[in-house]
């Protein structure tokens, strides 16, 4: 098990664009495993590569059903809207209400190099949208509904 350092707060890497992954190398498989290890250690449900300082399009998610790795993901066909409390491992002790689609489709490359489409709803849809945002330099604080941010850093 290898833990990577989670980038936090105003770290500029969290605001950068990421590059597509062309080849699923051993290095990418190792990165995915390290991202799971890091996410579980921090008790999160999702982690995107920029959060460990890597500007590549890969995220890991485990909302309690089964762990998934999304490489080069694209989100489509959003349906509905749910406002729910959200947080992020890169912004500890902060949370706030974010409006996300109730359902989305995500198309991605898996670790074997196959292209898949997954229909997501509820917490999984929320996690997919949150993590794919990270690949575009967008963080949940950008989307928190005004007046709902809780900040316990100095509590
Ligand atoms: Ni996050």
PDB file of N, CA and C in Angstrom, residues 71-155:
ATOM      1  N   UNK A  71     -11.181   6.408 -16.331  1.00  0.00           N
ATOM      2  CA  UNK A  71     -10.097   7.042 -17.082  1.00  0.00           C
ATOM      3  C   UNK A  71     -10.731   7.791 -18.258  1.00  0.00           C
ATOM      4  N   UNK A  72     -10.285   9.017 -18.484  1.00  0.00           N
ATOM      5  CA  UNK A  72     -10.840   9.870 -19.555  1.00  0.00           C
ATOM      6  C   UNK A  72     -12.369   9.919 -19.514  1.00  0.00           C
ATOM      7  N   UNK A  73     -12.957  10.195 -18.353  1.00  0.00           N
ATOM      8  CA  UNK A  73     -14.417  10.164 -18.253  1.00  0.00           C
ATOM      9  C   UNK A  73     -15.090  11.380 -18.891  1.00  0.00           C
ATOM     10  N   UNK A  74     -16.260  11.147 -19.479  1.00  0.00           N
ATOM     11  CA  UNK A  74     -17.109  12.256 -19.916  1.00  0.00           C
ATOM     12  C   UNK A  74     -18.519  12.014 -19.391  1.00  0.00           C
ATOM     13  N   UNK A  75     -19.092  13.069 -18.856  1.00  0.00           N
ATOM     14  CA  UNK A  75     -20.437  12.995 -18.272  1.00  0.00           C
ATOM     15  C   UNK A  75     -21.437  13.489 -19.313  1.00  0.00           C
ATOM     16  N   UNK A  76     -22.578  12.777 -19.424  1.00  0.00           N
ATOM     17  CA  UNK A  76     -23.612  13.205 -20.365  1.00  0.00           C
ATOM     18  C   UNK A  76     -24.993  12.932 -19.794  1.00  0.00           C
ATOM     19  N   UNK A  77     -25.996  13.448 -20.487  1.00  0.00           N
ATOM     20  CA  UNK A  77     -27.409  13.214 -20.178  1.00  0.00           C
ATOM     21  C   UNK A  77     -27.785  13.422 -18.709  1.00  0.00           C
ATOM     22  N   UNK A  78     -27.427  14.590 -18.150  1.00  0.00           N
ATOM     23  CA  UNK A  78     -27.855  14.858 -16.776  1.00  0.00           C
ATOM     24  C   UNK A  78     -29.373  14.961 -16.700  1.00  0.00           C
ATOM     25  N   UNK A  79     -29.934  14.392 -15.640  1.00  0.00           N
ATOM     26  CA  UNK A  79     -31.384  14.456 -15.429  1.00  0.00           C
ATOM     27  C   UNK A  79     -31.654  14.828 -13.985  1.00  0.00           C
ATOM     28  N   UNK A  80     -32.655  15.684 -13.794  1.00  0.00           N
ATOM     29  CA  UNK A  80     -33.087  16.026 -12.448  1.00  0.00           C
ATOM     30  C   UNK A  80     -32.068  16.873 -11.711  1.00  0.00           C
ATOM     31  N   UNK A  81     -32.348  17.093 -10.437  1.00  0.00           N
ATOM     32  CA  UNK A  81     -31.493  17.975  -9.647  1.00  0.00           C
ATOM     33  C   UNK A  81     -31.733  17.689  -8.170  1.00  0.00           C
ATOM     34  N   UNK A  82     -30.636  17.511  -7.438  1.00  0.00           N
ATOM     35  CA  UNK A  82     -30.734  17.290  -5.985  1.00  0.00           C
ATOM     36  C   UNK A  82     -29.742  18.217  -5.290  1.00  0.00           C
ATOM     37  N   UNK A  83     -30.223  18.909  -4.273  1.00  0.00           N
ATOM     38  CA  UNK A  83     -29.331  19.743  -3.458  1.00  0.00           C
ATOM     39  C   UNK A  83     -28.971  18.949  -2.212  1.00  0.00           C
ATOM     40  N   UNK A  84     -27.661  18.778  -1.991  1.00  0.00           N
ATOM     41  CA  UNK A  84     -27.208  17.993  -0.852  1.00  0.00           C
ATOM     42  C   UNK A  84     -25.888  18.551  -0.330  1.00  0.00           C
ATOM     43  N   UNK A  85     -25.617  18.256   0.950  1.00  0.00           N
ATOM     44  CA  UNK A  85     -24.361  18.649   1.587  1.00  0.00           C
ATOM     45  C   UNK A  85     -23.204  17.897   0.916  1.00  0.00           C
ATOM     46  N   UNK A  86     -22.136  18.628   0.641  1.00  0.00           N
ATOM     47  CA  UNK A  86     -20.997  18.014  -0.041  1.00  0.00           C
ATOM     48  C   UNK A  86     -19.700  18.486   0.605  1.00  0.00           C
ATOM     49  N   UNK A  87     -18.673  17.650   0.493  1.00  0.00           N
ATOM     50  CA  UNK A  87     -17.366  18.002   1.042  1.00  0.00           C
ATOM     51  C   UNK A  87     -16.294  17.442   0.121  1.00  0.00           C
ATOM     52  N   UNK A  88     -15.025  17.701   0.453  1.00  0.00           N
ATOM     53  CA  UNK A  88     -13.926  17.293  -0.441  1.00  0.00           C
ATOM     54  C   UNK A  88     -12.671  17.083   0.401  1.00  0.00           C
ATOM     55  N   UNK A  89     -11.904  16.016   0.100  1.00  0.00           N
ATOM     56  CA  UNK A  89     -10.692  15.730   0.871  1.00  0.00           C
ATOM     57  C   UNK A  89      -9.657  16.855   0.743  1.00  0.00           C
ATOM     58  N   UNK A  90      -9.741  17.656  -0.312  1.00  0.00           N
ATOM     59  CA  UNK A  90      -8.782  18.754  -0.496  1.00  0.00           C
ATOM     60  C   UNK A  90      -9.147  20.007   0.295  1.00  0.00           C
ATOM     61  N   UNK A  91     -10.361  20.008   0.872  1.00  0.00           N
ATOM     62  CA  UNK A  91     -10.803  21.183   1.647  1.00  0.00           C
ATOM     63  C   UNK A  91     -11.384  20.739   2.977  1.00  0.00           C
ATOM     64  N   UNK A  92     -10.512  20.193   3.850  1.00  0.00           N
ATOM     65  CA  UNK A  92     -11.004  19.622   5.106  1.00  0.00           C
ATOM     66  C   UNK A  92     -11.753  20.641   5.955  1.00  0.00           C
ATOM     67  N   UNK A  93     -12.727  20.120   6.676  1.00  0.00           N
ATOM     68  CA  UNK A  93     -13.509  20.911   7.632  1.00  0.00           C
ATOM     69  C   UNK A  93     -14.409  21.946   6.976  1.00  0.00           C
ATOM     70  N   UNK A  94     -14.650  21.784   5.667  1.00  0.00           N
ATOM     71  CA  UNK A  94     -15.622  22.651   5.005  1.00  0.00           C
ATOM     72  C   UNK A  94     -16.670  21.791   4.315  1.00  0.00           C
ATOM     73  N   UNK A  95     -17.893  22.250   4.316  1.00  0.00           N
ATOM     74  CA  UNK A  95     -18.950  21.559   3.585  1.00  0.00           C
ATOM     75  C   UNK A  95     -20.011  22.577   3.225  1.00  0.00           C
ATOM     76  N   UNK A  96     -20.816  22.211   2.253  1.00  0.00           N
ATOM     77  CA  UNK A  96     -21.877  23.128   1.839  1.00  0.00           C
ATOM     78  C   UNK A  96     -22.809  22.438   0.868  1.00  0.00           C
ATOM     79  N   UNK A  97     -23.952  23.074   0.632  1.00  0.00           N
ATOM     80  CA  UNK A  97     -24.976  22.498  -0.236  1.00  0.00           C
ATOM     81  C   UNK A  97     -24.612  22.745  -1.703  1.00  0.00           C
ATOM     82  N   UNK A  98     -24.667  21.671  -2.486  1.00  0.00           N
ATOM     83  CA  UNK A  98     -24.382  21.769  -3.918  1.00  0.00           C
ATOM     84  C   UNK A  98     -25.514  21.100  -4.694  1.00  0.00           C
ATOM     85  N   UNK A  99     -25.934  21.771  -5.755  1.00  0.00           N
ATOM     86  CA  UNK A  99     -26.970  21.260  -6.647  1.00  0.00           C
ATOM     87  C   UNK A  99     -26.300  20.395  -7.720  1.00  0.00           C
ATOM     88  N   UNK A 100     -26.680  19.116  -7.772  1.00  0.00           N
ATOM     89  CA  UNK A 100     -26.106  18.198  -8.772  1.00  0.00           C
ATOM     90  C   UNK A 100     -27.242  17.445  -9.447  1.00  0.00           C
ATOM     91  N   UNK A 101     -26.985  16.921 -10.659  1.00  0.00           N
ATOM     92  CA  UNK A 101     -28.021  16.104 -11.305  1.00  0.00           C
ATOM     93  C   UNK A 101     -28.333  14.852 -10.482  1.00  0.00           C
ATOM     94  N   UNK A 102     -29.588  14.423 -10.570  1.00  0.00           N
ATOM     95  CA  UNK A 102     -30.002  13.196  -9.881  1.00  0.00           C
ATOM     96  C   UNK A 102     -29.439  11.965 -10.603  1.00  0.00           C
ATOM     97  N   UNK A 103     -29.356  12.075 -11.939  1.00  0.00           N
ATOM     98  CA  UNK A 103     -28.835  10.975 -12.757  1.00  0.00           C
ATOM     99  C   UNK A 103     -27.904  11.535 -13.808  1.00  0.00           C
ATOM    100  N   UNK A 104     -26.838  10.784 -14.104  1.00  0.00           N
ATOM    101  CA  UNK A 104     -25.972  11.104 -15.244  1.00  0.00           C
ATOM    102  C   UNK A 104     -25.493   9.793 -15.868  1.00  0.00           C
ATOM    103  N   UNK A 105     -25.014   9.916 -17.103  1.00  0.00           N
ATOM    104  CA  UNK A 105     -24.263   8.811 -17.699  1.00  0.00           C
ATOM    105  C   UNK A 105     -22.802   9.230 -17.708  1.00  0.00           C
ATOM    106  N   UNK A 106     -21.918   8.265 -17.436  1.00  0.00           N
ATOM    107  CA  UNK A 106     -20.486   8.563 -17.564  1.00  0.00           C
ATOM    108  C   UNK A 106     -19.873   7.514 -18.483  1.00  0.00           C
ATOM    109  N   UNK A 107     -19.161   8.012 -19.491  1.00  0.00           N
ATOM    110  CA  UNK A 107     -18.450   7.132 -20.425  1.00  0.00           C
ATOM    111  C   UNK A 107     -16.969   7.256 -20.110  1.00  0.00           C
ATOM    112  N   UNK A 108     -16.286   6.124 -20.017  1.00  0.00           N
ATOM    113  CA  UNK A 108     -14.897   6.146 -19.546  1.00  0.00           C
ATOM    114  C   UNK A 108     -14.137   4.926 -20.065  1.00  0.00           C
ATOM    115  N   UNK A 109     -12.832   4.992 -19.954  1.00  0.00           N
ATOM    116  CA  UNK A 109     -11.974   3.842 -20.232  1.00  0.00           C
ATOM    117  C   UNK A 109     -11.687   3.145 -18.918  1.00  0.00           C
ATOM    118  N   UNK A 110     -11.772   1.806 -18.921  1.00  0.00           N
ATOM    119  CA  UNK A 110     -11.458   1.059 -17.694  1.00  0.00           C
ATOM    120  C   UNK A 110      -9.975   0.659 -17.696  1.00  0.00           C
ATOM    121  N   UNK A 111      -9.565   0.004 -16.622  1.00  0.00           N
ATOM    122  CA  UNK A 111      -8.135  -0.324 -16.467  1.00  0.00           C
ATOM    123  C   UNK A 111      -7.656  -1.351 -17.491  1.00  0.00           C
ATOM    124  N   UNK A 112      -8.605  -2.056 -18.146  1.00  0.00           N
ATOM    125  CA  UNK A 112      -8.227  -3.010 -19.193  1.00  0.00           C
ATOM    126  C   UNK A 112      -8.189  -2.334 -20.562  1.00  0.00           C
ATOM    127  N   UNK A 113      -8.536  -1.059 -20.604  1.00  0.00           N
ATOM    128  CA  UNK A 113      -8.493  -0.319 -21.866  1.00  0.00           C
ATOM    129  C   UNK A 113      -9.808  -0.317 -22.617  1.00  0.00           C
ATOM    130  N   UNK A 114     -10.854  -0.941 -22.046  1.00  0.00           N
ATOM    131  CA  UNK A 114     -12.164  -0.965 -22.707  1.00  0.00           C
ATOM    132  C   UNK A 114     -12.938   0.313 -22.409  1.00  0.00           C
ATOM    133  N   UNK A 115     -13.785   0.702 -23.370  1.00  0.00           N
ATOM    134  CA  UNK A 115     -14.632   1.887 -23.170  1.00  0.00           C
ATOM    135  C   UNK A 115     -15.983   1.409 -22.650  1.00  0.00           C
ATOM    136  N   UNK A 116     -16.459   2.051 -21.593  1.00  0.00           N
ATOM    137  CA  UNK A 116     -17.712   1.644 -20.951  1.00  0.00           C
ATOM    138  C   UNK A 116     -18.587   2.853 -20.708  1.00  0.00           C
ATOM    139  N   UNK A 117     -19.899   2.592 -20.593  1.00  0.00           N
ATOM    140  CA  UNK A 117     -20.819   3.640 -20.156  1.00  0.00           C
ATOM    141  C   UNK A 117     -21.582   3.128 -18.951  1.00  0.00           C
ATOM    142  N   UNK A 118     -21.650   3.957 -17.927  1.00  0.00           N
ATOM    143  CA  UNK A 118     -22.303   3.578 -16.683  1.00  0.00           C
ATOM    144  C   UNK A 118     -23.407   4.592 -16.395  1.00  0.00           C
ATOM    145  N   UNK A 119     -24.593   4.084 -16.065  1.00  0.00           N
ATOM    146  CA  UNK A 119     -25.674   4.970 -15.638  1.00  0.00           C
ATOM    147  C   UNK A 119     -25.587   5.119 -14.129  1.00  0.00           C
ATOM    148  N   UNK A 120     -25.570   6.374 -13.678  1.00  0.00           N
ATOM    149  CA  UNK A 120     -25.345   6.631 -12.253  1.00  0.00           C
ATOM    150  C   UNK A 120     -26.516   7.426 -11.702  1.00  0.00           C
ATOM    151  N   UNK A 121     -26.848   7.168 -10.445  1.00  0.00           N
ATOM    152  CA  UNK A 121     -27.815   8.038  -9.783  1.00  0.00           C
ATOM    153  C   UNK A 121     -27.452   8.218  -8.322  1.00  0.00           C
ATOM    154  N   UNK A 122     -28.116   9.200  -7.694  1.00  0.00           N
ATOM    155  CA  UNK A 122     -27.909   9.437  -6.267  1.00  0.00           C
ATOM    156  C   UNK A 122     -26.468   9.795  -5.941  1.00  0.00           C
ATOM    157  N   UNK A 123     -25.947   9.169  -4.885  1.00  0.00           N
ATOM    158  CA  UNK A 123     -24.603   9.500  -4.405  1.00  0.00           C
ATOM    159  C   UNK A 123     -23.533   9.235  -5.461  1.00  0.00           C
ATOM    160  N   UNK A 124     -23.723   8.161  -6.242  1.00  0.00           N
ATOM    161  CA  UNK A 124     -22.733   7.859  -7.286  1.00  0.00           C
ATOM    162  C   UNK A 124     -22.712   8.952  -8.351  1.00  0.00           C
ATOM    163  N   UNK A 125     -23.894   9.421  -8.765  1.00  0.00           N
ATOM    164  CA  UNK A 125     -23.960  10.505  -9.753  1.00  0.00           C
ATOM    165  C   UNK A 125     -23.272  11.756  -9.207  1.00  0.00           C
ATOM    166  N   UNK A 126     -23.524  12.046  -7.945  1.00  0.00           N
ATOM    167  CA  UNK A 126     -22.902  13.206  -7.291  1.00  0.00           C
ATOM    168  C   UNK A 126     -21.384  13.061  -7.266  1.00  0.00           C
ATOM    169  N   UNK A 127     -20.910  11.873  -6.875  1.00  0.00           N
ATOM    170  CA  UNK A 127     -19.464  11.647  -6.788  1.00  0.00           C
ATOM    171  C   UNK A 127     -18.817  11.764  -8.170  1.00  0.00           C
ATOM    172  N   UNK A 128     -19.454  11.194  -9.192  1.00  0.00           N
ATOM    173  CA  UNK A 128     -18.915  11.275 -10.551  1.00  0.00           C
ATOM    174  C   UNK A 128     -18.795  12.735 -10.985  1.00  0.00           C
ATOM    175  N   UNK A 129     -19.851  13.518 -10.776  1.00  0.00           N
ATOM    176  CA  UNK A 129     -19.820  14.940 -11.180  1.00  0.00           C
ATOM    177  C   UNK A 129     -18.738  15.702 -10.417  1.00  0.00           C
ATOM    178  N   UNK A 130     -18.638  15.464  -9.118  1.00  0.00           N
ATOM    179  CA  UNK A 130     -17.641  16.140  -8.280  1.00  0.00           C
ATOM    180  C   UNK A 130     -16.216  15.807  -8.765  1.00  0.00           C
ATOM    181  N   UNK A 131     -15.964  14.522  -9.001  1.00  0.00           N
ATOM    182  CA  UNK A 131     -14.598  14.108  -9.378  1.00  0.00           C
ATOM    183  C   UNK A 131     -14.248  14.552 -10.792  1.00  0.00           C
ATOM    184  N   UNK A 132     -15.211  14.475 -11.724  1.00  0.00           N
ATOM    185  CA  UNK A 132     -14.928  14.922 -13.095  1.00  0.00           C
ATOM    186  C   UNK A 132     -14.672  16.434 -13.104  1.00  0.00           C
ATOM    187  N   UNK A 133     -15.368  17.186 -12.268  1.00  0.00           N
ATOM    188  CA  UNK A 133     -15.061  18.618 -12.113  1.00  0.00           C
ATOM    189  C   UNK A 133     -13.587  18.836 -11.763  1.00  0.00           C
ATOM    190  N   UNK A 134     -13.055  18.009 -10.853  1.00  0.00           N
ATOM    191  CA  UNK A 134     -11.641  18.150 -10.459  1.00  0.00           C
ATOM    192  C   UNK A 134     -10.713  18.057 -11.675  1.00  0.00           C
ATOM    193  N   UNK A 135     -11.087  17.226 -12.663  1.00  0.00           N
ATOM    194  CA  UNK A 135     -10.230  17.051 -13.849  1.00  0.00           C
ATOM    195  C   UNK A 135     -10.218  18.306 -14.710  1.00  0.00           C
ATOM    196  N   UNK A 136     -11.159  19.210 -14.453  1.00  0.00           N
ATOM    197  CA  UNK A 136     -11.228  20.485 -15.175  1.00  0.00           C
ATOM    198  C   UNK A 136     -10.872  21.665 -14.281  1.00  0.00           C
ATOM    199  N   UNK A 137     -10.237  21.391 -13.156  1.00  0.00           N
ATOM    200  CA  UNK A 137      -9.806  22.478 -12.271  1.00  0.00           C
ATOM    201  C   UNK A 137     -10.930  23.133 -11.495  1.00  0.00           C
ATOM    202  N   UNK A 138     -12.080  22.435 -11.435  1.00  0.00           N
ATOM    203  CA  UNK A 138     -13.251  22.981 -10.724  1.00  0.00           C
ATOM    204  C   UNK A 138     -13.402  22.237  -9.399  1.00  0.00           C
ATOM    205  N   UNK A 139     -13.621  22.979  -8.316  1.00  0.00           N
ATOM    206  CA  UNK A 139     -13.794  22.355  -7.007  1.00  0.00           C
ATOM    207  C   UNK A 139     -15.181  22.691  -6.462  1.00  0.00           C
ATOM    208  N   UNK A 140     -15.642  21.889  -5.488  1.00  0.00           N
ATOM    209  CA  UNK A 140     -17.031  22.028  -5.034  1.00  0.00           C
ATOM    210  C   UNK A 140     -17.317  23.409  -4.450  1.00  0.00           C
ATOM    211  N   UNK A 141     -16.256  24.063  -3.903  1.00  0.00           N
ATOM    212  CA  UNK A 141     -16.461  25.400  -3.329  1.00  0.00           C
ATOM    213  C   UNK A 141     -16.973  26.386  -4.381  1.00  0.00           C
ATOM    214  N   UNK A 142     -16.629  26.116  -5.655  1.00  0.00           N
ATOM    215  CA  UNK A 142     -17.094  26.990  -6.749  1.00  0.00           C
ATOM    216  C   UNK A 142     -18.606  26.893  -6.927  1.00  0.00           C
ATOM    217  N   UNK A 143     -19.187  25.795  -6.440  1.00  0.00           N
ATOM    218  CA  UNK A 143     -20.597  25.503  -6.726  1.00  0.00           C
ATOM    219  C   UNK A 143     -21.481  25.524  -5.487  1.00  0.00           C
ATOM    220  N   UNK A 144     -20.882  25.791  -4.326  1.00  0.00           N
ATOM    221  CA  UNK A 144     -21.670  25.816  -3.096  1.00  0.00           C
ATOM    222  C   UNK A 144     -22.713  26.932  -3.173  1.00  0.00           C
ATOM    223  N   UNK A 145     -23.934  26.585  -2.800  1.00  0.00           N
ATOM    224  CA  UNK A 145     -25.012  27.579  -2.802  1.00  0.00           C
ATOM    225  C   UNK A 145     -24.703  28.629  -1.743  1.00  0.00           C
ATOM    226  N   UNK A 146     -24.792  29.882  -2.172  1.00  0.00           N
ATOM    227  CA  UNK A 146     -24.433  31.012  -1.316  1.00  0.00           C
ATOM    228  C   UNK A 146     -25.119  30.913   0.047  1.00  0.00           C
ATOM    229  N   UNK A 147     -24.340  31.130   1.100  1.00  0.00           N
ATOM    230  CA  UNK A 147     -24.893  31.136   2.452  1.00  0.00           C
ATOM    231  C   UNK A 147     -24.950  29.767   3.115  1.00  0.00           C
ATOM    232  N   UNK A 148     -24.534  28.687   2.401  1.00  0.00           N
ATOM    233  CA  UNK A 148     -24.638  27.339   2.998  1.00  0.00           C
ATOM    234  C   UNK A 148     -23.280  26.764   3.398  1.00  0.00           C
ATOM    235  N   UNK A 149     -22.194  27.510   3.166  1.00  0.00           N
ATOM    236  CA  UNK A 149     -20.867  26.969   3.465  1.00  0.00           C
ATOM    237  C   UNK A 149     -20.625  26.913   4.970  1.00  0.00           C
ATOM    238  N   UNK A 150     -20.234  25.722   5.439  1.00  0.00           N
ATOM    239  CA  UNK A 150     -19.802  25.569   6.837  1.00  0.00           C
ATOM    240  C   UNK A 150     -18.299  25.464   6.853  1.00  0.00           C
ATOM    241  N   UNK A 151     -17.654  26.246   7.673  1.00  0.00           N
ATOM    242  CA  UNK A 151     -16.199  26.226   7.774  1.00  0.00           C
ATOM    243  C   UNK A 151     -15.833  26.050   9.240  1.00  0.00           C
ATOM    244  N   UNK A 152     -15.349  24.822   9.577  1.00  0.00           N
ATOM    245  CA  UNK A 152     -15.043  24.494  10.974  1.00  0.00           C
ATOM    246  C   UNK A 152     -13.549  24.560  11.264  1.00  0.00           C
ATOM    247  N   UNK A 153     -12.772  25.199  10.399  1.00  0.00           N
ATOM    248  CA  UNK A 153     -11.317  25.207  10.589  1.00  0.00           C
ATOM    249  C   UNK A 153     -10.900  25.905  11.865  1.00  0.00           C
ATOM    250  N   UNK A 154     -11.659  26.886  12.286  1.00  0.00           N
ATOM    251  CA  UNK A 154     -11.269  27.605  13.506  1.00  0.00           C
ATOM    252  C   UNK A 154     -12.262  27.384  14.651  1.00  0.00           C
ATOM    253  N   UNK A 155     -13.029  26.303  14.506  1.00  0.00           N
ATOM    254  CA  UNK A 155     -14.059  26.021  15.540  1.00  0.00           C
ATOM    255  C   UNK A 155     -13.411  25.549  16.829  1.00  0.00           C
TER     256      UNK A 155
END
